[in-house]
XYZ file of C-alpha atoms in Angstrom:
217
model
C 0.000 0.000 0.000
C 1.627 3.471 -1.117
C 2.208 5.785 1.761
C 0.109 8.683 2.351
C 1.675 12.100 1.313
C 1.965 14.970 3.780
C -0.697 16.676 2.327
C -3.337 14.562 3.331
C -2.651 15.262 6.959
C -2.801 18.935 6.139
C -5.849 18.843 5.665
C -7.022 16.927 9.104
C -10.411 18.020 10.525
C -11.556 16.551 14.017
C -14.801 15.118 12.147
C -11.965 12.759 10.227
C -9.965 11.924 13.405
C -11.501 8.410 14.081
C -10.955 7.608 10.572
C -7.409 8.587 10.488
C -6.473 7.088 13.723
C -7.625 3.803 12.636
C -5.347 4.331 9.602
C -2.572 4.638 11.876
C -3.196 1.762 14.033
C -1.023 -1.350 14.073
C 0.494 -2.716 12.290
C -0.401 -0.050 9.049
C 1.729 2.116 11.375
C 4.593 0.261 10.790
C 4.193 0.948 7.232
C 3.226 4.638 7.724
C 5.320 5.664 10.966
C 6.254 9.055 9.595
C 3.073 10.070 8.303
C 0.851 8.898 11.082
C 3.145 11.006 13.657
C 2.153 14.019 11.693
C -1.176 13.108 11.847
C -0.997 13.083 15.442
C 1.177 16.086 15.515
C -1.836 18.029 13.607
C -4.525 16.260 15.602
C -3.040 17.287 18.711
C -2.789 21.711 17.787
C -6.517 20.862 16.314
C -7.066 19.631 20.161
C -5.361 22.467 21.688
C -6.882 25.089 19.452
C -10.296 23.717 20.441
C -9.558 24.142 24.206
C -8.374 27.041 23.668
C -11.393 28.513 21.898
C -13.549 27.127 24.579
C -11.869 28.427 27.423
C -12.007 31.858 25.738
C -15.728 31.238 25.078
C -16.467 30.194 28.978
C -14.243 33.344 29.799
C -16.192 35.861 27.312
C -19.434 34.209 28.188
C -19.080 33.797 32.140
C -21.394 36.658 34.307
C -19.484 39.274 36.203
C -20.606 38.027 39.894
C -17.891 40.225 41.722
C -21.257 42.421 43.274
C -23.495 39.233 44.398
C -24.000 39.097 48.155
C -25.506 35.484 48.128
C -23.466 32.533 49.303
C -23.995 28.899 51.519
C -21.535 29.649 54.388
C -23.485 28.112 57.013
C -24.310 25.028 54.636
C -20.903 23.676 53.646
C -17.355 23.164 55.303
C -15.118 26.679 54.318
C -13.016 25.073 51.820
C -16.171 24.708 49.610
C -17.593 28.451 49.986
C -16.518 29.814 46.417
C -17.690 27.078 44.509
C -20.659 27.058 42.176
C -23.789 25.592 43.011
C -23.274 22.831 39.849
C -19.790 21.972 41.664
C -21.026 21.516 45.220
C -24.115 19.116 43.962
C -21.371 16.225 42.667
C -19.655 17.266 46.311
C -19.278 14.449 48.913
C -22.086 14.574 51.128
C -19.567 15.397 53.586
C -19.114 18.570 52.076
C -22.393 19.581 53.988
C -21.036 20.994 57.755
C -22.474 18.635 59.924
C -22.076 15.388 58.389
C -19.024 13.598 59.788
C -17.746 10.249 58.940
C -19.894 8.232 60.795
C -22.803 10.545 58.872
C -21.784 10.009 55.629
C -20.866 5.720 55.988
C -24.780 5.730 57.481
C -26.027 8.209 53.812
C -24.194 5.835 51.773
C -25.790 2.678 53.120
C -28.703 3.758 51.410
C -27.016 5.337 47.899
C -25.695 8.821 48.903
C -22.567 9.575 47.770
C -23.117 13.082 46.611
C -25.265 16.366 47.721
C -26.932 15.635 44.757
C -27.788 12.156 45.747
C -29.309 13.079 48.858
C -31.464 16.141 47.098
C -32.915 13.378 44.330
C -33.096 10.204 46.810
C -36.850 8.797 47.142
C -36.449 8.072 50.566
C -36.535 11.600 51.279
C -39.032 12.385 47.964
C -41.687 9.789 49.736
C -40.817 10.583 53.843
C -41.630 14.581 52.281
C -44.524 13.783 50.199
C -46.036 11.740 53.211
C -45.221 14.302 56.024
C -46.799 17.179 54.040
C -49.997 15.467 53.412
C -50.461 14.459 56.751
C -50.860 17.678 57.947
C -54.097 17.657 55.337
C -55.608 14.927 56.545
C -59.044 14.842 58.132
C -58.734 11.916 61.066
C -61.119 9.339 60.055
C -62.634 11.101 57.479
C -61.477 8.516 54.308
C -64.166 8.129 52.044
C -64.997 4.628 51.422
C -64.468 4.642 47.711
C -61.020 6.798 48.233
C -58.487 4.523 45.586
C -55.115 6.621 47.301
C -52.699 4.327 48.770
C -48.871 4.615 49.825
C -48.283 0.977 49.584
C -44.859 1.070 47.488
C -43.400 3.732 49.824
C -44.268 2.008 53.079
C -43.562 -1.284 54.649
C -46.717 -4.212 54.652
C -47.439 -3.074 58.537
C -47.717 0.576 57.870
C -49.724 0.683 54.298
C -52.975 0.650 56.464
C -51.923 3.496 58.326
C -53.081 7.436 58.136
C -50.229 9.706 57.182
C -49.858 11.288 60.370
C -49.359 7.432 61.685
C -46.607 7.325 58.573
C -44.963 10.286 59.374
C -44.687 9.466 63.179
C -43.044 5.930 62.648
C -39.608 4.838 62.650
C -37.402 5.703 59.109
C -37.630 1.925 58.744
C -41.449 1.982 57.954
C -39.950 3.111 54.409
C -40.027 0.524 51.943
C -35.995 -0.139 51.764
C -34.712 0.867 54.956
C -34.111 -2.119 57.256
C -33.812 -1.572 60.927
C -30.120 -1.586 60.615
C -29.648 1.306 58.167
C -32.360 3.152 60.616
C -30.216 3.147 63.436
C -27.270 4.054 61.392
C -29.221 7.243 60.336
C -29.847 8.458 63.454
C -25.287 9.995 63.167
C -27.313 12.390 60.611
C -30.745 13.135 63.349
C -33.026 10.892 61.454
C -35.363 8.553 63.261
C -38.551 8.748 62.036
C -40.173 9.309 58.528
C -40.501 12.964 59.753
C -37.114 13.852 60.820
C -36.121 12.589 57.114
C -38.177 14.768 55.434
C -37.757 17.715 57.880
C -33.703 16.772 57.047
C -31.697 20.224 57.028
C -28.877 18.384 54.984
C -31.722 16.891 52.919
C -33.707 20.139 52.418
C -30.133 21.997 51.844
C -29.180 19.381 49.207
C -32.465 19.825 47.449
C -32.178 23.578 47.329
C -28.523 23.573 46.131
C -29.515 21.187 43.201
C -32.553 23.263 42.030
C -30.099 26.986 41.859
C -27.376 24.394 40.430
C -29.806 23.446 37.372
C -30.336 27.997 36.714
C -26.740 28.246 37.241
C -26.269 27.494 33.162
C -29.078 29.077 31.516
């Protein structure tokens, strides 16, 4: 096969990268060795050139925030304080000032990793929805052909239950928490299905993910 002349790679564009790199792979780059390191050569300032004109895009394009008076100081540990709200979501959940080791073992038990894992977790979603309805609930007052049930939030024991009753019982009576991972959460205060969804790291976590999704637009 005859060698590719120079002026092919002159004429590299990202869009043909994938082709070109295959070109070069073994063992055609045997055959091709000084060629395909030109290629690469030319691929690589197309790369840089592309950063480049990004970063001066994100620079041009980025809001002057030097006035704003808003911050989360009494949310998060110092070292996080000038970050943006996007960059503190995919945060630890340690990042939160409060939540120590023990805290954040007992969070990831049940699939927190991030802030933005604790703002989007059902557990929290459901232990919310049920606490806030509770307090619009008429003690026996359910009509008899009522069809609302909380049966795939809530444990067997607890699906007959009013939503005050729900929102008074251990963080166990959520489908998913065993009594193990309960006690656990009680390093972050959270006992019952209302101390979950009354959660200051949960409520913070929620509020820093809604700003984080403005942040960009």
């Amino acid at each position: 096969m005859a060698t590719r002349s120079v002026s092919n790679f002159q004429h590299v564009r990202l869009a043909s990268v994938s082709r070109d790199a295959q070109f070069c792979s073994a063992p055609r780059a045997l055959n091709n060795g000084g060629a395909c390191r030109r290629f690469f050569r030319v691929a690589g300032d197309l790369a840089k050139q592309t950063r480049e004109r990004r970063a001066r895009w994100l620079c041009q394009s980025a809001p002057d925030l030097s006035e704003h008076t808003l911050n989360v100081n009494l949310a998060v540990d110092k070292e996080h304080e000038t970050l943006s709200f996007t960059e503190i979501a995919t945060l630890p959940i340690d990042a939160l000032q409060g939540i120590a080791e023990r805290g954040a073992d007992a969070l990831k038990k049940i699939g927190v990793k991030t802030v933005a894992d604790l703002a989007n977790l059902k557990y929290y979603k459901w232990a919310k929805a049920i606490s806030t309805l509770a307090d619009k609930e008429e003690e026996g007052k359910r009509s008899a052909d009522a069809a609302m049930h909380a049966n795939s939030a809530v444990v067997k024991e607890f699906e007959l239950k009013s939503f005050k009753e729900m929102a008074d019982a251990p963080v166990w009576a959520l489908q998913g928490i065993s009594p193990r991972m309960a006690e656990d959460l009680s390093a972050v205060q959270i006992r019952s299905v209302r101390d979950f969804a009354e959660s200051k790291y949960a409520a913070w976590s929620e509020a820093i993910v809604t700003l984080a999704a403005l942040e960009n637009k």
